[in-house]
CSV table of C-alpha atoms in Angstrom, one decimal:
chain,number,residue,atom,x,y,z
A,271,MET,CA,15.9,-10.7,-7.6
A,272,ILE,CA,13.4,-8.8,-9.8
A,273,LYS,CA,11.1,-11.8,-9.8
A,274,LYS,CA,11.0,-11.8,-5.9
A,275,PHE,CA,10.0,-8.2,-5.9
A,276,ILE,CA,7.3,-8.8,-8.5
A,277,ILE,CA,5.8,-11.8,-6.7
A,278,THR,CA,6.0,-10.0,-3.3
A,279,GLY,CA,4.4,-6.9,-4.7
A,280,MET,CA,1.6,-8.8,-6.4
A,281,LEU,CA,0.8,-10.7,-3.2
A,282,CYS,CA,0.7,-7.4,-1.2
A,283,LEU,CA,-1.6,-5.9,-3.9
A,284,VAL,CA,-4.1,-8.9,-3.7
A,285,ALA,CA,-4.1,-8.8,0.1
A,286,THR,CA,-4.7,-5.1,0.1
A,287,SER,CA,-7.5,-5.3,-2.4
A,288,ILE,CA,-9.2,-8.0,-0.4
A,289,ASN,CA,-8.8,-5.9,2.8
A,290,ALA,CA,-10.1,-2.8,1.0
A,291,GLN,CA,-13.2,-4.7,-0.2
A,292,ARG,CA,-13.9,-5.7,3.4
A,293,LYS,CA,-13.5,-2.2,4.6
A,294,THR,CA,-15.9,-1.0,1.8
A,295,LEU,CA,-18.5,-3.5,2.9
A,296,SER,CA,-18.2,-2.3,6.5
A,297,LEU,CA,-18.8,1.4,5.5
A,298,ASN,CA,-21.5,1.1,2.9
A,299,LEU,CA,-25.0,-0.3,3.2
A,300,GLN,CA,-24.8,-3.9,4.4
A,301,PRO,CA,-25.8,-6.8,2.2
A,302,LYS,CA,-29.5,-7.9,2.5
A,303,GLU,CA,-28.6,-11.1,4.3
A,304,ASP,CA,-26.7,-9.2,7.0
A,305,THR,CA,-29.3,-6.5,7.6
A,306,THR,CA,-32.7,-8.3,7.2
A,307,VAL,CA,-34.0,-7.5,10.7
A,308,SER,CA,-32.6,-5.5,13.6
A,309,PRO,CA,-32.1,-7.6,16.7
A,310,ILE,CA,-34.2,-5.1,18.7
A,311,VAL,CA,-36.9,-5.0,16.0
A,312,LYS,CA,-36.9,-8.8,15.9
A,313,GLU,CA,-37.2,-9.1,19.7
A,314,LYS,CA,-40.1,-6.5,19.8
A,315,VAL,CA,-42.0,-8.1,16.9
A,316,GLU,CA,-41.6,-11.6,18.4
A,317,GLU,CA,-42.8,-10.3,21.8
A,318,TYR,CA,-45.8,-8.6,20.2
A,319,ALA,CA,-46.6,-11.7,18.2
A,320,ALA,CA,-46.5,-13.9,21.3
A,321,LYS,CA,-48.9,-11.5,23.1
A,322,ILE,CA,-51.3,-11.5,20.2
A,323,ASN,CA,-51.2,-15.3,20.1
A,324,THR,CA,-52.0,-15.5,23.8
A,325,ILE,CA,-55.0,-13.2,23.3
A,326,ILE,CA,-56.3,-15.2,20.4
A,327,GLN,CA,-55.9,-18.5,22.2
A,328,GLU,CA,-57.7,-17.1,25.3
A,329,GLU,CA,-60.6,-15.7,23.4
A,330,LYS,CA,-60.8,-18.8,21.2
A,331,LYS,CA,-61.4,-21.0,24.2
A,332,LEU,CA,-64.1,-18.7,25.5
A,333,MET,CA,-65.8,-18.6,22.1
A,334,GLU,CA,-65.7,-22.4,21.8
A,335,SER,CA,-67.3,-22.7,25.2
A,336,GLU,CA,-70.1,-20.3,24.2
A,337,LEU,CA,-70.6,-22.2,20.9
A,338,LEU,CA,-71.0,-25.4,22.8
A,339,VAL,CA,-73.8,-23.8,24.9
A,340,LEU,CA,-75.4,-22.5,21.7
A,341,GLN,CA,-75.2,-25.9,20.1
A,342,ALA,CA,-77.0,-27.5,23.1
A,343,LYS,CA,-80.1,-25.4,22.3
A,344,ASN,CA,-80.8,-27.6,19.2
A,345,LEU,CA,-81.6,-24.6,17.0
A,346,ASP,CA,-82.4,-25.1,13.4
A,347,LYS,CA,-79.5,-24.6,11.0
A,348,VAL,CA,-80.4,-21.1,9.9
A,349,ASP,CA,-80.8,-19.7,13.4
A,350,PHE,CA,-77.7,-21.5,14.6
A,351,ASP,CA,-75.5,-20.2,11.8
A,352,LYS,CA,-76.8,-16.6,12.4
A,353,GLN,CA,-76.1,-16.7,16.1
A,354,LYS,CA,-72.7,-18.4,15.5
A,355,ALA,CA,-71.7,-15.6,13.2
A,356,GLN,CA,-72.8,-13.0,15.8
A,357,VAL,CA,-70.6,-14.8,18.4
A,358,ALA,CA,-67.6,-14.9,16.1
A,359,ASP,CA,-68.0,-11.1,15.3
A,360,SER,CA,-68.3,-10.4,19.0
A,361,TYR,CA,-65.0,-12.2,19.9
A,362,SER,CA,-63.3,-10.8,16.8
A,363,GLU,CA,-64.1,-7.3,18.1
A,364,LYS,CA,-62.9,-8.2,21.6
A,365,ILE,CA,-59.6,-9.5,20.1
A,366,ASP,CA,-59.1,-6.3,18.2
A,367,GLN,CA,-59.7,-4.2,21.3
A,368,ARG,CA,-57.2,-6.3,23.4
A,369,ILE,CA,-54.5,-6.1,20.7
A,370,GLU,CA,-55.0,-2.3,20.4
A,371,ALA,CA,-54.7,-2.0,24.2
A,372,LEU,CA,-51.2,-3.5,23.9
A,373,GLY,CA,-50.0,-0.2,22.6
A,374,PHE,CA,-47.6,-1.5,19.9
A,375,ASP,CA,-45.8,1.5,18.4
A,376,LEU,CA,-45.3,0.5,14.8
A,377,ASP,CA,-43.7,3.8,13.8
A,378,THR,CA,-40.9,3.4,16.4
A,379,VAL,CA,-40.2,-0.1,15.2
A,380,ILE,CA,-40.0,1.0,11.6
A,381,GLN,CA,-37.7,3.8,12.5
A,382,LYS,CA,-35.4,1.4,14.4
A,383,GLN,CA,-35.3,-1.0,11.4
A,384,VAL,CA,-34.4,1.9,9.0
A,385,ARG,CA,-31.5,3.0,11.2
A,386,TYR,CA,-30.3,-0.6,11.5
A,387,SER,CA,-30.4,-1.0,7.7
A,388,LEU,CA,-28.4,2.2,7.3
A,389,LEU,CA,-25.7,1.5,10.0
A,390,ASN,CA,-26.0,-2.2,10.8
A,391,SER,CA,-26.3,-1.1,14.4
A,392,ASP,CA,-29.2,-0.3,16.8
A,393,VAL,CA,-28.9,3.2,18.1
A,394,ALA,CA,-30.9,4.5,21.0
A,395,SER,CA,-30.8,8.3,20.3
A,396,ASN,CA,-30.4,10.9,17.6
A,397,GLU,CA,-27.1,11.9,19.1
A,398,GLU,CA,-25.8,8.3,18.8
A,399,LEU,CA,-27.2,8.1,15.2
A,400,LYS,CA,-25.4,11.3,14.3
A,401,GLN,CA,-22.1,10.0,15.7
A,402,LYS,CA,-22.5,6.7,13.8
A,403,LEU,CA,-23.2,8.6,10.5
A,404,MET,CA,-20.2,10.9,11.1
A,405,LYS,CA,-18.0,7.9,11.6
A,406,LYS,CA,-19.3,6.1,8.6
A,407,PHE,CA,-19.0,9.1,6.2
A,408,ARG,CA,-15.7,10.4,7.5
A,409,ALA,CA,-13.0,11.7,5.2
A,410,THR,CA,-11.1,9.0,3.2
A,411,LYS,CA,-7.7,8.0,4.6
A,412,ASP,CA,-6.7,4.6,3.3
A,413,PHE,CA,-4.4,2.5,1.0
A,414,SER,CA,-5.7,0.8,-2.1
A,415,GLY,CA,-4.0,-1.4,-4.7
A,416,TYR,CA,-3.4,-0.2,-8.2
A,417,PHE,CA,-2.2,-1.7,-11.5
A,418,SER,CA,-1.2,0.2,-14.7
A,419,TYR,CA,0.1,-0.5,-18.1
A,420,GLY,CA,1.4,2.1,-20.6
A,421,ILE,CA,3.0,2.4,-24.0
A,422,MET,CA,6.4,4.0,-23.7
A,423,THR,CA,8.5,6.1,-26.1
A,424,LEU,CA,11.8,8.0,-25.7
A,425,THR,CA,11.9,11.7,-26.5
A,426,ASN,CA,14.8,14.1,-26.7
A,427,ASP,CA,15.8,17.5,-28.2
A,428,LYS,CA,19.0,16.4,-29.8
A,429,PRO,CA,19.7,14.6,-33.1
A,430,ASP,CA,18.6,11.0,-33.2
A,431,ASN,CA,21.0,8.5,-31.7
A,432,ASP,CA,21.3,4.7,-32.5
A,433,LEU,CA,18.5,3.9,-30.0
A,434,ASP,CA,16.1,6.5,-31.5
A,435,LYS,CA,16.7,5.0,-35.0
A,436,ASN,CA,16.2,1.4,-33.9
A,437,LEU,CA,13.6,1.7,-31.1
A,438,GLY,CA,10.9,-0.9,-31.3
A,439,TYR,CA,8.0,-1.5,-28.9
A,440,ALA,CA,8.5,-0.2,-25.4
A,441,ASN,CA,6.2,-0.4,-22.4
A,442,ASN,CA,5.8,0.4,-18.7
A,443,LEU,CA,4.1,-2.1,-16.3
A,444,GLU,CA,3.4,-0.9,-12.7
A,445,PHE,CA,1.6,-2.0,-9.7
A,446,GLY,CA,1.6,-1.0,-6.0
A,447,LEU,CA,-0.3,0.7,-3.2
A,448,LYS,CA,-1.8,4.2,-3.5
A,449,PHE,CA,-2.3,6.2,-0.3
A,450,ASN,CA,-5.5,8.4,-0.4
A,451,TYR,CA,-5.9,11.3,2.1
A,452,GLN,CA,-9.0,13.4,1.7
A,453,PHE,CA,-8.6,16.8,3.4
A,454,SER,CA,-12.1,16.8,5.0
A,455,ARG,CA,-15.4,15.0,4.7
A,456,THR,CA,-16.7,17.5,2.1
A,457,SER,CA,-13.4,18.5,0.5
A,458,PRO,CA,-12.9,17.8,-3.3
A,459,TRP,CA,-9.2,17.9,-2.7
A,460,GLY,CA,-7.0,15.1,-1.5
A,461,LEU,CA,-3.3,14.1,-1.2
A,462,ILE,CA,-2.1,11.1,-3.2
A,463,SER,CA,1.1,9.1,-2.5
A,464,GLY,CA,2.1,5.5,-2.2
A,465,LEU,CA,4.7,2.9,-3.2
A,466,GLY,CA,4.9,1.0,-6.5
A,467,PHE,CA,7.1,-1.2,-8.6
A,468,SER,CA,7.7,0.0,-12.2
A,469,TRP,CA,8.8,-2.5,-14.8
A,470,ARG,CA,10.2,-0.7,-17.9
A,471,THR,CA,11.0,-2.7,-21.1
A,472,VAL,CA,12.8,-1.3,-24.2
A,473,ARG,CA,12.9,-3.5,-27.3
A,474,PRO,CA,15.3,-2.6,-30.1
A,475,ASP,CA,14.2,-3.1,-33.7
A,476,ASN,CA,16.0,-4.0,-37.0
A,477,ASN,CA,17.7,-7.1,-35.5
A,478,MET,CA,19.6,-5.0,-33.0
A,479,VAL,CA,20.5,-5.9,-29.4
A,480,PHE,CA,22.1,-4.1,-26.5
A,481,ALA,CA,25.7,-5.0,-26.3
A,482,LYS,CA,28.5,-4.2,-23.8
A,483,GLN,CA,32.2,-4.2,-24.3
A,484,ASN,CA,34.7,-3.0,-21.7
A,485,GLY,CA,31.8,-1.4,-19.8
A,486,GLU,CA,30.7,0.6,-22.8
A,487,VAL,CA,27.0,0.0,-23.8
A,488,SER,CA,25.8,0.3,-27.4
A,489,LEU,CA,23.4,-1.2,-30.0
A,490,SER,CA,24.9,-4.0,-32.1
A,491,LYS,CA,23.6,-6.0,-35.0
A,492,PHE,CA,22.7,-9.5,-34.1
A,493,GLU,CA,24.3,-12.2,-36.3
A,494,GLY,CA,21.6,-14.7,-37.2
A,495,SER,CA,17.9,-14.9,-36.6
A,496,LEU,CA,16.7,-12.9,-33.6
A,497,ASP,CA,13.5,-13.9,-31.9
A,498,LYS,CA,13.6,-11.6,-28.8
A,499,SER,CA,15.7,-8.6,-27.6
A,500,LYS,CA,14.7,-6.5,-24.7
A,501,LEU,CA,16.2,-4.5,-21.9
A,502,ARG,CA,14.1,-4.6,-18.8
A,503,THR,CA,14.6,-2.4,-15.7
A,504,GLY,CA,12.8,-2.4,-12.4
A,505,TYR,CA,12.3,0.7,-10.3
A,506,LEU,CA,10.8,1.2,-6.8
A,507,MET,CA,8.6,4.3,-7.3
A,508,VAL,CA,7.1,6.9,-4.9
A,509,PRO,CA,4.5,9.3,-6.2
A,510,LEU,CA,3.4,12.5,-4.4
A,511,GLY,CA,0.6,14.8,-5.6
A,512,PHE,CA,-3.0,16.0,-5.4
A,513,GLN,CA,-6.4,14.9,-6.6
A,514,TYR,CA,-9.5,16.9,-7.3
A,515,ASN,CA,-12.9,15.1,-7.3
A,516,PHE,CA,-15.9,16.6,-9.2
A,517,SER,CA,-18.5,14.6,-7.4
A,518,LYS,CA,-21.4,16.5,-5.9
A,519,LEU,CA,-21.9,16.7,-2.1
A,520,ARG,CA,-24.2,14.0,-0.8
A,521,ASN,CA,-26.5,14.1,2.2
A,522,ALA,CA,-26.1,11.3,4.8
A,523,GLY,CA,-28.9,12.6,7.0
A,524,MET,CA,-28.9,14.5,10.3
A,525,ASP,CA,-27.4,17.5,8.4
A,526,ILE,CA,-24.3,15.6,7.6
A,527,GLN,CA,-22.8,16.0,4.1
A,528,TYR,CA,-20.0,14.2,2.5
A,529,ARG,CA,-18.2,13.9,-0.8
A,530,PRO,CA,-17.1,10.5,-2.2
A,531,TYR,CA,-13.3,10.6,-2.7
A,532,SER,CA,-12.9,7.6,-5.0
A,533,ASP,CA,-16.1,7.8,-7.1
A,534,GLY,CA,-17.0,9.8,-10.1
A,535,PHE,CA,-14.8,11.9,-12.3
A,536,ARG,CA,-11.4,13.0,-10.8
A,537,VAL,CA,-8.3,14.8,-12.0
A,538,GLY,CA,-4.9,14.1,-10.4
A,539,ALA,CA,-1.4,15.5,-10.8
A,540,ASN,CA,1.7,14.2,-9.1
A,541,VAL,CA,5.5,14.1,-9.3
A,542,TYR,CA,7.3,10.8,-8.7
A,543,GLY,CA,10.8,9.5,-8.0
A,544,GLY,CA,12.3,6.1,-8.2
A,545,ILE,CA,15.4,4.0,-7.5
A,546,LYS,CA,16.6,1.2,-9.7
A,547,MET,CA,16.2,-2.3,-8.4
A,548,SER,CA,17.6,-4.4,-11.3
A,549,THR,CA,18.3,-4.5,-15.0
A,550,ASN,CA,18.0,-7.6,-17.2
A,551,ASN,CA,19.1,-7.8,-20.9
A,552,ILE,CA,17.2,-10.6,-22.5
A,553,VAL,CA,18.3,-11.9,-26.0
A,554,LYS,CA,16.9,-15.0,-27.7
A,555,GLY,CA,18.0,-16.2,-31.1
A,556,ASN,CA,18.4,-19.5,-32.9
A,557,ASP,CA,22.1,-19.5,-32.3
A,558,GLN,CA,22.4,-18.1,-28.8
A,559,ASN,CA,20.2,-17.2,-25.8
A,560,PHE,CA,21.3,-15.3,-22.8
A,561,ARG,CA,20.2,-13.1,-19.9
A,562,ASP,CA,22.6,-10.5,-18.5
A,563,ARG,CA,21.8,-8.7,-15.2
A,564,SER,CA,24.9,-6.6,-15.2
A,565,ASN,CA,25.1,-2.8,-15.5
A,566,TYR,CA,23.8,-1.5,-18.8
A,567,GLN,CA,24.2,2.2,-17.8
A,568,VAL,CA,20.5,2.6,-17.2
A,569,ASN,CA,19.9,5.6,-14.9
A,570,PRO,CA,19.8,4.4,-11.3
A,571,PHE,CA,17.4,7.2,-10.4
A,572,VAL,CA,14.3,8.5,-12.2
A,573,TYR,CA,12.0,11.4,-11.5
A,574,GLY,CA,9.2,13.1,-13.4
A,575,ALA,CA,5.5,14.1,-13.4
A,576,GLN,CA,2.2,12.5,-14.2
A,577,VAL,CA,-1.4,13.7,-15.0
A,578,THR,CA,-4.3,11.3,-14.5
A,579,LEU,CA,-8.0,11.4,-15.5
A,580,SER,CA,-10.1,8.9,-13.5
A,581,TYR,CA,-13.7,7.8,-13.4
A,582,ASP,CA,-14.6,5.4,-10.6
A,583,ASN,CA,-11.9,2.7,-10.7
A,584,ILE,CA,-10.5,3.3,-14.2
A,585,SER,CA,-7.9,5.9,-15.1
A,586,ILE,CA,-5.9,7.1,-18.1
A,587,PHE,CA,-2.6,8.9,-17.6
A,588,VAL,CA,0.4,10.6,-19.2
A,589,LYS,CA,3.7,10.2,-17.5
A,590,LYS,CA,6.9,12.1,-18.4
A,591,ASP,CA,10.4,11.6,-17.0
A,592,PHE,CA,12.5,14.6,-16.4
A,593,SER,CA,15.6,12.4,-16.0
A,594,ASN,CA,17.4,10.6,-18.8
A,595,PHE,CA,16.7,7.0,-19.4
A,596,PHE,CA,20.4,6.2,-19.6
A,597,LYS,CA,23.1,7.9,-17.6
A,598,ASP,CA,26.2,9.8,-18.6
A,599,SER,CA,26.7,10.1,-22.4
A,600,TYR,CA,24.8,6.9,-23.3
A,601,PHE,CA,21.9,7.6,-25.8
A,602,GLN,CA,22.0,11.2,-24.7
A,603,ASN,CA,18.9,13.1,-23.5
A,604,ASP,CA,16.4,10.2,-24.1
A,605,LYS,CA,13.6,10.6,-21.7
A,606,ALA,CA,10.6,8.2,-21.2
A,607,LEU,CA,7.1,9.3,-22.1
A,608,VAL,CA,4.3,6.9,-21.2
A,609,PHE,CA,0.6,6.9,-22.2
A,610,GLY,CA,-1.4,4.3,-20.3
A,611,VAL,CA,-4.5,3.0,-18.4
A,612,ALA,CA,-4.7,2.1,-14.7
A,613,LEU,CA,-7.1,0.2,-12.4
A,614,GLY,CA,-7.5,1.4,-8.8
A,615,TRP,CA,-5.6,4.7,-9.2
């Protein structure tokens, strides 16, 4: 069961990341190959070039006719070359005058190309341009995929129990979807929530394993050589909190300002809650190997708080459970404390 959730979650994460990348491309400046020339600019330049070519061809025919007349006069080479140059200068000046008379507005064409490069769209007025900019640089409201890994320990305020004395390496692997909701285009504050899958693994040390007898869970010495012993529990997690972004306001033009929500340095704080999906006790030794997915008295519900420091797409975090790792009287008051790194949070 736990493998199905993991595979499904990872597929969702990849699909969301790809979709998010597509959305990012549609909002930011377009790639060079997509925004080389505006269709309107291209049409006007081609029309202008065609008119210039027509003018040149017309004047060229007239000039060639005049040169034929000049050639028929049988002038010596010096006089012929001199008068030929005068004819060429005369027609060059006529071509320049006719091209200037076309009234090609280069500034307008350049302005259209700049707007197209910014928005990948031809706009006909300042009002339309402002609407496009406001739509492009609106407040962030989206889902993004995240992945995190942390080193986990168990803390309590009571005398050490068997697990405390024999705790080896423990970790927390998590992935899911983060919901980002910026309060306004210029606001540094935003709401964070989402849905994730947390995979918590506890490994006993000193050749100990989790054992169960008559429903009672305890640590027991493994007879023989022990290669692997770990208790893995999966939780479906929901965070809820706030994020503050220290990025400065940016100017998009047309008196429109915005603040990037997912860029730069950010601080976030949230609470979280989760429900257990499965537990798996994995033991591997040279005499026996087994996986037991029955009840090992791990708490079916978890809740706690998390503080996160982020820069662009990388984060570090501290996560502390307020709920006990095990329920009832098993390994009393042990609570998970996780230090980790995340991508996309």
